[in-house]
PDB file of C-alpha atoms and ligand atoms in Angstrom:
ATOM      1  CA  MET A   5     -23.296   6.977  -0.976  1.00  0.00           C
ATOM      2  CA  ILE A   6     -20.397   4.494  -1.072  1.00  0.00           C
ATOM      3  CA  GLY A   7     -21.175   3.690  -4.702  1.00  0.00           C
ATOM      4  CA  GLU A   8     -21.224   7.371  -5.666  1.00  0.00           C
ATOM      5  CA  ASN A   9     -18.016   8.095  -3.792  1.00  0.00           C
ATOM      6  CA  LEU A  10     -16.365   5.188  -5.497  1.00  0.00           C
ATOM      7  CA  ALA A  11     -17.428   6.482  -8.910  1.00  0.00           C
ATOM      8  CA  GLN A  12     -15.941   9.883  -8.042  1.00  0.00           C
ATOM      9  CA  VAL A  13     -12.654   8.351  -6.927  1.00  0.00           C
ATOM     10  CA  ARG A  14     -12.429   6.261 -10.096  1.00  0.00           C
ATOM     11  CA  LEU A  15     -13.098   9.347 -12.195  1.00  0.00           C
ATOM     12  CA  HIS A  16     -10.355  11.265 -10.399  1.00  0.00           C
ATOM     13  CA  ILE A  17      -7.957   8.359 -10.854  1.00  0.00           C
ATOM     14  CA  ASP A  18      -8.572   8.509 -14.591  1.00  0.00           C
ATOM     15  CA  LEU A  19      -8.204  12.286 -14.742  1.00  0.00           C
ATOM     16  CA  SER A  20      -4.922  12.123 -12.832  1.00  0.00           C
ATOM     17  CA  ARG A  21      -3.634   9.439 -15.171  1.00  0.00           C
ATOM     18  CA  GLN A  22      -4.314  11.778 -18.084  1.00  0.00           C
ATOM     19  CA  LYS A  23      -1.985  14.318 -16.483  1.00  0.00           C
ATOM     20  CA  ARG A  24       0.899  11.874 -16.417  1.00  0.00           C
ATOM     21  CA  HIS A  25       3.708  11.804 -18.870  1.00  0.00           C
ATOM     22  CA  VAL A  26       2.344  10.385 -22.109  1.00  0.00           C
ATOM     23  CA  ASP A  27       4.246   7.082 -21.767  1.00  0.00           C
ATOM     24  CA  MET A  28       2.466   6.298 -18.530  1.00  0.00           C
ATOM     25  CA  ARG A  29      -1.101   7.357 -19.229  1.00  0.00           C
ATOM     26  CA  GLN A  30      -2.365   3.903 -20.016  1.00  0.00           C
ATOM     27  CA  ASP A  31      -0.700   2.248 -17.042  1.00  0.00           C
ATOM     28  CA  PHE A  32      -3.075   0.560 -14.637  1.00  0.00           C
ATOM     29  CA  VAL A  33      -3.748   2.040 -11.189  1.00  0.00           C
ATOM     30  CA  LYS A  34      -4.915  -0.340  -8.483  1.00  0.00           C
ATOM     31  CA  LEU A  35      -7.382   1.143  -6.018  1.00  0.00           C
ATOM     32  CA  ILE A  36      -7.284  -0.200  -2.474  1.00  0.00           C
ATOM     33  CA  ALA A  37     -10.376   0.600  -0.445  1.00  0.00           C
ATOM     34  CA  VAL A  38      -9.089   1.245   3.076  1.00  0.00           C
ATOM     35  CA  THR A  39     -11.687  -0.355   5.316  1.00  0.00           C
ATOM     36  CA  LYS A  40     -10.082   0.097   8.758  1.00  0.00           C
ATOM     37  CA  ASN A  41     -12.671   1.199  11.322  1.00  0.00           C
ATOM     38  CA  HIS A  42     -15.486   0.503   8.887  1.00  0.00           C
ATOM     39  CA  ASP A  43     -17.775  -2.443   9.408  1.00  0.00           C
ATOM     40  CA  VAL A  44     -18.353  -5.496   7.288  1.00  0.00           C
ATOM     41  CA  ASP A  45     -21.637  -4.127   5.923  1.00  0.00           C
ATOM     42  CA  ALA A  46     -19.835  -1.118   4.493  1.00  0.00           C
ATOM     43  CA  MET A  47     -17.235  -3.468   3.061  1.00  0.00           C
ATOM     44  CA  ARG A  48     -19.878  -5.592   1.376  1.00  0.00           C
ATOM     45  CA  THR A  49     -21.478  -2.505  -0.144  1.00  0.00           C
ATOM     46  CA  ALA A  50     -18.123  -1.380  -1.535  1.00  0.00           C
ATOM     47  CA  ILE A  51     -17.313  -4.818  -2.907  1.00  0.00           C
ATOM     48  CA  ASP A  52     -20.721  -5.071  -4.552  1.00  0.00           C
ATOM     49  CA  ALA A  53     -19.987  -1.668  -6.128  1.00  0.00           C
ATOM     50  CA  GLY A  54     -16.816  -3.072  -7.689  1.00  0.00           C
ATOM     51  CA  VAL A  55     -14.032  -2.842  -5.091  1.00  0.00           C
ATOM     52  CA  GLU A  56     -11.552  -5.673  -5.670  1.00  0.00           C
ATOM     53  CA  SER A  57      -8.940  -4.932  -2.994  1.00  0.00           C
ATOM     54  CA  VAL A  58      -9.304  -3.913   0.643  1.00  0.00           C
ATOM     55  CA  GLY A  59      -6.689  -2.463   2.977  1.00  0.00           C
ATOM     56  CA  GLU A  60      -6.532  -2.904   6.731  1.00  0.00           C
ATOM     57  CA  ASN A  61      -3.987  -1.568   9.191  1.00  0.00           C
ATOM     58  CA  ARG A  62      -4.458  -3.988  12.071  1.00  0.00           C
ATOM     59  CA  VAL A  63      -4.121  -7.762  12.050  1.00  0.00           C
ATOM     60  CA  GLN A  64      -6.837  -8.376  14.627  1.00  0.00           C
ATOM     61  CA  GLU A  65      -9.448  -6.261  12.917  1.00  0.00           C
ATOM     62  CA  ALA A  66      -8.681  -7.903   9.580  1.00  0.00           C
ATOM     63  CA  GLN A  67      -8.932 -11.364  11.139  1.00  0.00           C
ATOM     64  CA  SER A  68     -12.383 -10.790  12.543  1.00  0.00           C
ATOM     65  CA  LYS A  69     -13.645  -9.293   9.281  1.00  0.00           C
ATOM     66  CA  LEU A  70     -12.098 -12.040   7.174  1.00  0.00           C
ATOM     67  CA  SER A  71     -13.940 -14.645   9.200  1.00  0.00           C
ATOM     68  CA  VAL A  72     -17.364 -13.187   8.367  1.00  0.00           C
ATOM     69  CA  LEU A  73     -16.917 -11.460   5.029  1.00  0.00           C
ATOM     70  CA  ASP A  74     -18.547 -13.689   2.457  1.00  0.00           C
ATOM     71  CA  ARG A  75     -16.880 -12.028  -0.540  1.00  0.00           C
ATOM     72  CA  SER A  76     -13.631 -12.768  -2.271  1.00  0.00           C
ATOM     73  CA  VAL A  77     -11.212  -9.823  -2.581  1.00  0.00           C
ATOM     74  CA  GLU A  78      -7.500  -9.114  -2.254  1.00  0.00           C
ATOM     75  CA  TRP A  79      -6.411  -8.257   1.295  1.00  0.00           C
ATOM     76  CA  HIS A  80      -3.665  -5.692   1.801  1.00  0.00           C
ATOM     77  CA  LEU A  81      -1.899  -4.881   5.057  1.00  0.00           C
ATOM     78  CA  ILE A  82      -1.039  -1.177   5.089  1.00  0.00           C
ATOM     79  CA  GLY A  83      -0.291  -0.504   8.771  1.00  0.00           C
ATOM     80  CA  HIS A  84       2.745  -1.125  10.966  1.00  0.00           C
ATOM     81  CA  LEU A  85       3.168  -4.781  11.881  1.00  0.00           C
ATOM     82  CA  GLN A  86       4.727  -5.990  15.119  1.00  0.00           C
ATOM     83  CA  THR A  87       7.074  -8.913  14.590  1.00  0.00           C
ATOM     84  CA  ASN A  88       5.053 -11.108  16.964  1.00  0.00           C
ATOM     85  CA  LYS A  89       2.034 -10.803  14.637  1.00  0.00           C
ATOM     86  CA  ALA A  90       3.909 -11.826  11.485  1.00  0.00           C
ATOM     87  CA  LYS A  91       2.569 -15.372  11.778  1.00  0.00           C
ATOM     88  CA  TYR A  92      -1.020 -14.134  11.456  1.00  0.00           C
ATOM     89  CA  ALA A  93      -0.229 -11.623   8.733  1.00  0.00           C
ATOM     90  CA  VAL A  94       1.229 -14.193   6.328  1.00  0.00           C
ATOM     91  CA  LYS A  95      -1.945 -16.242   6.595  1.00  0.00           C
ATOM     92  CA  MET A  96      -4.223 -13.370   5.647  1.00  0.00           C
ATOM     93  CA  PHE A  97      -2.644 -10.858   3.341  1.00  0.00           C
ATOM     94  CA  ASP A  98      -1.980 -10.978  -0.392  1.00  0.00           C
ATOM     95  CA  LEU A  99       0.371  -7.991  -0.179  1.00  0.00           C
ATOM     96  CA  ILE A 100       2.047  -6.509   2.904  1.00  0.00           C
ATOM     97  CA  HIS A 101       2.850  -2.833   2.171  1.00  0.00           C
ATOM     98  CA  SER A 102       4.374  -1.990   5.530  1.00  0.00           C
ATOM     99  CA  VAL A 103       7.668  -3.865   5.766  1.00  0.00           C
ATOM    100  CA  ASP A 104       9.651  -1.197   7.597  1.00  0.00           C
ATOM    101  CA  SER A 105      12.666  -3.105   8.975  1.00  0.00           C
ATOM    102  CA  VAL A 106      14.994  -5.938   8.086  1.00  0.00           C
ATOM    103  CA  LYS A 107      13.983  -7.606  11.334  1.00  0.00           C
ATOM    104  CA  LEU A 108      10.336  -7.665  10.276  1.00  0.00           C
ATOM    105  CA  ALA A 109      11.311  -9.026   6.847  1.00  0.00           C
ATOM    106  CA  ASP A 110      13.183 -11.876   8.538  1.00  0.00           C
ATOM    107  CA  GLU A 111      10.225 -12.698  10.746  1.00  0.00           C
ATOM    108  CA  LEU A 112       7.786 -12.655   7.829  1.00  0.00           C
ATOM    109  CA  ASN A 113      10.140 -14.853   5.837  1.00  0.00           C
ATOM    110  CA  LYS A 114      10.307 -17.374   8.662  1.00  0.00           C
ATOM    111  CA  GLU A 115       6.533 -17.497   9.119  1.00  0.00           C
ATOM    112  CA  ALA A 116       5.841 -17.649   5.379  1.00  0.00           C
ATOM    113  CA  ALA A 117       8.248 -20.591   5.123  1.00  0.00           C
ATOM    114  CA  LYS A 118       6.275 -22.452   7.806  1.00  0.00           C
ATOM    115  CA  ILE A 119       3.119 -22.315   5.708  1.00  0.00           C
ATOM    116  CA  ASN A 120       4.952 -22.771   2.425  1.00  0.00           C
ATOM    117  CA  LYS A 121       3.962 -19.390   1.066  1.00  0.00           C
ATOM    118  CA  LEU A 122       5.745 -16.928  -1.164  1.00  0.00           C
ATOM    119  CA  GLN A 123       4.641 -13.698   0.515  1.00  0.00           C
ATOM    120  CA  ASP A 124       4.474 -10.545  -1.608  1.00  0.00           C
ATOM    121  CA  ILE A 125       5.795  -7.466   0.182  1.00  0.00           C
ATOM    122  CA  LEU A 126       6.608  -3.801  -0.326  1.00  0.00           C
ATOM    123  CA  LEU A 127       9.248  -1.873   1.588  1.00  0.00           C
ATOM    124  CA  GLN A 128       7.765   1.116   3.401  1.00  0.00           C
ATOM    125  CA  ILE A 129       9.937   4.194   2.956  1.00  0.00           C
ATOM    126  CA  ASN A 130       9.760   7.256   5.202  1.00  0.00           C
ATOM    127  CA  VAL A 131      10.835   9.673   2.485  1.00  0.00           C
ATOM    128  CA  ALA A 132      10.558  12.795   4.631  1.00  0.00           C
ATOM    129  CA  GLU A 133      12.168  11.038   7.628  1.00  0.00           C
ATOM    130  CA  GLU A 134       9.323  12.093   9.913  1.00  0.00           C
ATOM    131  CA  GLU A 135       9.785  11.031  13.538  1.00  0.00           C
ATOM    132  CA  SER A 136       6.093  10.167  13.810  1.00  0.00           C
ATOM    133  CA  LYS A 137       6.138   7.620  10.991  1.00  0.00           C
ATOM    134  CA  TYR A 138       7.492   4.159  10.443  1.00  0.00           C
ATOM    135  CA  GLY A 139       9.563   3.243   7.442  1.00  0.00           C
ATOM    136  CA  LEU A 140      13.087   2.858   6.175  1.00  0.00           C
ATOM    137  CA  LYS A 141      15.097   5.893   5.212  1.00  0.00           C
ATOM    138  CA  ILE A 142      15.980   6.206   1.554  1.00  0.00           C
ATOM    139  CA  ILE A 143      19.630   5.508   2.363  1.00  0.00           C
ATOM    140  CA  GLU A 144      18.562   2.176   3.908  1.00  0.00           C
ATOM    141  CA  LEU A 145      16.485   1.097   0.923  1.00  0.00           C
ATOM    142  CA  THR A 146      19.169  -0.604  -1.150  1.00  0.00           C
ATOM    143  CA  GLY A 147      20.540  -2.587   1.774  1.00  0.00           C
ATOM    144  CA  ALA A 148      17.067  -3.740   2.797  1.00  0.00           C
ATOM    145  CA  ALA A 149      16.149  -4.738  -0.762  1.00  0.00           C
ATOM    146  CA  GLU A 150      19.372  -6.715  -1.102  1.00  0.00           C
ATOM    147  CA  HIS A 151      18.733  -8.407   2.213  1.00  0.00           C
ATOM    148  CA  VAL A 152      15.251  -9.508   1.120  1.00  0.00           C
ATOM    149  CA  VAL A 153      16.399 -10.950  -2.197  1.00  0.00           C
ATOM    150  CA  SER A 154      19.451 -12.669  -0.768  1.00  0.00           C
ATOM    151  CA  SER A 155      18.215 -13.908   2.625  1.00  0.00           C
ATOM    152  CA  CYS A 156      14.408 -14.153   2.469  1.00  0.00           C
ATOM    153  CA  PRO A 157      13.502 -16.866  -0.063  1.00  0.00           C
ATOM    154  CA  ASN A 158       9.864 -16.879   1.070  1.00  0.00           C
ATOM    155  CA  LEU A 159       9.395 -13.176   0.370  1.00  0.00           C
ATOM    156  CA  ARG A 160       8.946 -11.616  -3.038  1.00  0.00           C
ATOM    157  CA  LEU A 161       9.872  -7.953  -3.123  1.00  0.00           C
ATOM    158  CA  CYS A 162       7.250  -6.240  -5.288  1.00  0.00           C
ATOM    159  CA  GLY A 163       7.968  -2.550  -4.796  1.00  0.00           C
ATOM    160  CA  LEU A 164       7.763   0.423  -2.467  1.00  0.00           C
ATOM    161  CA  MET A 165       5.217   2.231  -0.326  1.00  0.00           C
ATOM    162  CA  THR A 166       5.156   5.600   1.397  1.00  0.00           C
ATOM    163  CA  ILE A 167       2.877   7.796   3.462  1.00  0.00           C
ATOM    164  CA  ALA A 168       3.557  11.448   2.639  1.00  0.00           C
ATOM    165  CA  PRO A 169       3.603  14.113   5.346  1.00  0.00           C
ATOM    166  CA  PHE A 170       0.317  15.950   5.735  1.00  0.00           C
ATOM    167  CA  PHE A 171       0.195  19.392   4.139  1.00  0.00           C
ATOM    168  CA  ASP A 172      -2.964  21.511   3.946  1.00  0.00           C
ATOM    169  CA  ASP A 173      -2.001  22.072   0.348  1.00  0.00           C
ATOM    170  CA  ALA A 174      -1.595  18.565  -1.100  1.00  0.00           C
ATOM    171  CA  GLU A 175       0.480  20.028  -3.919  1.00  0.00           C
ATOM    172  CA  GLN A 176       3.367  20.177  -1.446  1.00  0.00           C
ATOM    173  CA  THR A 177       3.511  16.374  -1.340  1.00  0.00           C
ATOM    174  CA  ARG A 178       4.604  16.275  -4.975  1.00  0.00           C
ATOM    175  CA  PRO A 179       8.397  16.283  -4.345  1.00  0.00           C
ATOM    176  CA  ILE A 180       7.985  13.376  -1.901  1.00  0.00           C
ATOM    177  CA  PHE A 181       6.185  11.254  -4.479  1.00  0.00           C
ATOM    178  CA  ARG A 182       8.597  12.281  -7.207  1.00  0.00           C
ATOM    179  CA  THR A 183      11.550  11.221  -5.077  1.00  0.00           C
ATOM    180  CA  LEU A 184      10.114   7.793  -4.381  1.00  0.00           C
ATOM    181  CA  TYR A 185       9.225   7.254  -8.028  1.00  0.00           C
ATOM    182  CA  LYS A 186      12.891   7.774  -8.900  1.00  0.00           C
ATOM    183  CA  GLU A 187      13.921   5.233  -6.283  1.00  0.00           C
ATOM    184  CA  PHE A 188      11.306   2.824  -7.627  1.00  0.00           C
ATOM    185  CA  LYS A 189      12.652   3.092 -11.183  1.00  0.00           C
ATOM    186  CA  ALA A 190      16.216   2.657  -9.938  1.00  0.00           C
ATOM    187  CA  LEU A 191      15.208  -0.464  -8.020  1.00  0.00           C
ATOM    188  CA  GLN A 192      13.454  -1.838 -11.109  1.00  0.00           C
ATOM    189  CA  ALA A 193      16.547  -1.182 -13.227  1.00  0.00           C
ATOM    190  CA  ARG A 194      18.687  -3.296 -10.921  1.00  0.00           C
ATOM    191  CA  ASN A 195      16.856  -6.471 -11.975  1.00  0.00           C
ATOM    192  CA  LEU A 196      17.265  -8.104  -8.599  1.00  0.00           C
ATOM    193  CA  PRO A 197      16.884 -11.873  -8.782  1.00  0.00           C
ATOM    194  CA  THR A 198      13.586 -13.176  -7.318  1.00  0.00           C
ATOM    195  CA  ALA A 199      12.183  -9.652  -6.998  1.00  0.00           C
ATOM    196  CA  ASP A 200       9.304  -8.424  -9.146  1.00  0.00           C
ATOM    197  CA  ILE A 201       9.367  -4.659  -8.759  1.00  0.00           C
ATOM    198  CA  GLN A 202       5.967  -3.656 -10.095  1.00  0.00           C
ATOM    199  CA  TRP A 203       4.044  -1.723  -7.395  1.00  0.00           C
ATOM    200  CA  LEU A 204       4.474   1.814  -6.151  1.00  0.00           C
ATOM    201  CA  SER A 205       1.935   2.359  -3.365  1.00  0.00           C
ATOM    202  CA  MET A 206       1.502   6.058  -2.609  1.00  0.00           C
ATOM    203  CA  GLY A 207      -1.407   8.426  -2.064  1.00  0.00           C
ATOM    204  CA  MET A 208      -4.393   8.552   0.288  1.00  0.00           C
ATOM    205  CA  THR A 209      -7.670  10.495   0.097  1.00  0.00           C
ATOM    206  CA  HIS A 210      -5.967  13.852   0.553  1.00  0.00           C
ATOM    207  CA  ASP A 211      -3.161  13.376  -1.969  1.00  0.00           C
ATOM    208  CA  TYR A 212      -3.793  10.379  -4.258  1.00  0.00           C
ATOM    209  CA  GLN A 213      -4.341  12.513  -7.333  1.00  0.00           C
ATOM    210  CA  ILE A 214      -0.901  14.070  -6.995  1.00  0.00           C
ATOM    211  CA  ALA A 215       0.598  10.651  -6.239  1.00  0.00           C
ATOM    212  CA  ILE A 216      -0.827   9.215  -9.470  1.00  0.00           C
ATOM    213  CA  GLU A 217       0.469  12.140 -11.497  1.00  0.00           C
ATOM    214  CA  GLU A 218       3.890  11.347 -10.027  1.00  0.00           C
ATOM    215  CA  GLY A 219       3.757   7.644 -10.872  1.00  0.00           C
ATOM    216  CA  ALA A 220       1.843   5.784  -8.143  1.00  0.00           C
ATOM    217  CA  ASN A 221       0.152   2.628  -9.395  1.00  0.00           C
ATOM    218  CA  ILE A 222      -1.466   1.688  -6.095  1.00  0.00           C
ATOM    219  CA  VAL A 223      -3.504   4.249  -4.153  1.00  0.00           C
ATOM    220  CA  ARG A 224      -4.999   3.626  -0.698  1.00  0.00           C
ATOM    221  CA  VAL A 225      -8.279   5.490  -0.232  1.00  0.00           C
ATOM    222  CA  GLY A 226     -10.469   5.263   2.867  1.00  0.00           C
ATOM    223  CA  THR A 227     -12.270   8.507   3.693  1.00  0.00           C
ATOM    224  CA  GLY A 228     -12.871   9.310   0.032  1.00  0.00           C
ATOM    225  CA  ILE A 229     -14.943   6.120  -0.304  1.00  0.00           C
ATOM    226  CA  PHE A 230     -16.473   5.537   3.120  1.00  0.00           C
ATOM    227  CA  GLY A 231     -16.556   9.025   4.641  1.00  0.00           C
ATOM    228  CA  PRO A 232     -14.894   9.931   7.951  1.00  0.00           C
ATOM    229  CA  ARG A 233     -13.935   7.140  10.349  1.00  0.00           C
ATOM    230  CA  GLN A 234     -15.471   6.956  13.840  1.00  0.00           C
ATOM    231  CA  TYR A 235     -12.764   6.070  16.312  1.00  0.00           C
TER     232      TYR A 235
HETATM  233  C1  PLP B 315      -5.754   5.015   6.926  1.00  0.00           C
HETATM  234  C2  PLP B 315      -4.748   4.860   5.877  1.00  0.00           C
HETATM  235  C3  PLP B 315      -5.027   5.221   4.545  1.00  0.00           C
HETATM  236  C4  PLP B 315      -6.333   5.821   4.086  1.00  0.00           C
HETATM  237  O1  PLP B 315      -6.476   7.118   4.580  1.00  0.00           O
HETATM  238  P1  PLP B 315      -7.651   8.077   4.065  1.00  0.00           P
HETATM  239  O2  PLP B 315      -7.163   9.431   4.366  1.00  0.00           O
HETATM  240  O3  PLP B 315      -8.867   7.714   4.856  1.00  0.00           O
HETATM  241  O4  PLP B 315      -7.833   7.823   2.626  1.00  0.00           O
HETATM  242  C5  PLP B 315      -4.038   4.987   3.594  1.00  0.00           C
HETATM  243  N1  PLP B 315      -2.854   4.465   3.921  1.00  0.00           N
HETATM  244  C6  PLP B 315      -2.546   4.129   5.196  1.00  0.00           C
HETATM  245  C7  PLP B 315      -1.214   3.541   5.484  1.00  0.00           C
HETATM  246  C8  PLP B 315      -3.483   4.320   6.207  1.00  0.00           C
HETATM  247  O5  PLP B 315      -3.161   3.961   7.461  1.00  0.00           O
END
């Protein structure tokens, strides 16, 4: 089941890439298997079927899985992080997608410095400015990016992430993704020192195909691989 789902998702990723502007069709799309609320057995099955990156939204859950998962993969933090957990996050995650405040960036920088790590991060942007979601507003993006490159030597800014509002018709997410892609290209064009703006993380099970068409090069898919989560 997981293997078949994964094959379907990979097929859809390829089909969506073919719908991109011709210049972008060959560009790589990284698939993150979102494993929150799924057990280690399911994770092993997915990894054996070719998954190379997993995404978790809670530090504690990731910690307990990391301690027993006998497979080597990239670990991505995709959920909101409280500043008091930054010290655990820097020890575990290859890429932290959910940096949603300057205060959190400072805390991550401090904890990464303690373990001598250059921590890769994305800034999470709340494009639609939904009350229910974390993330910086677009107008705060430039200031936050400048803060990271000038004051956080142990962080490497690698790009942007967003969670689109939920619409029954996923097509309605398109303007959100298009807006963030423009911001991503503008950030790239600024050639900020120490930054390496290469990842645009957008799209989940419901809307990843649209996100890819609009320029996402990381998609975060849980339900589409593992089926519904039991909470
Ligand atoms: C849970 C989650 C996902 C995956 O959601 P699905 O709908 O199961 O694909 C992606 N991104 C974030 C930030 C999440 O919290």
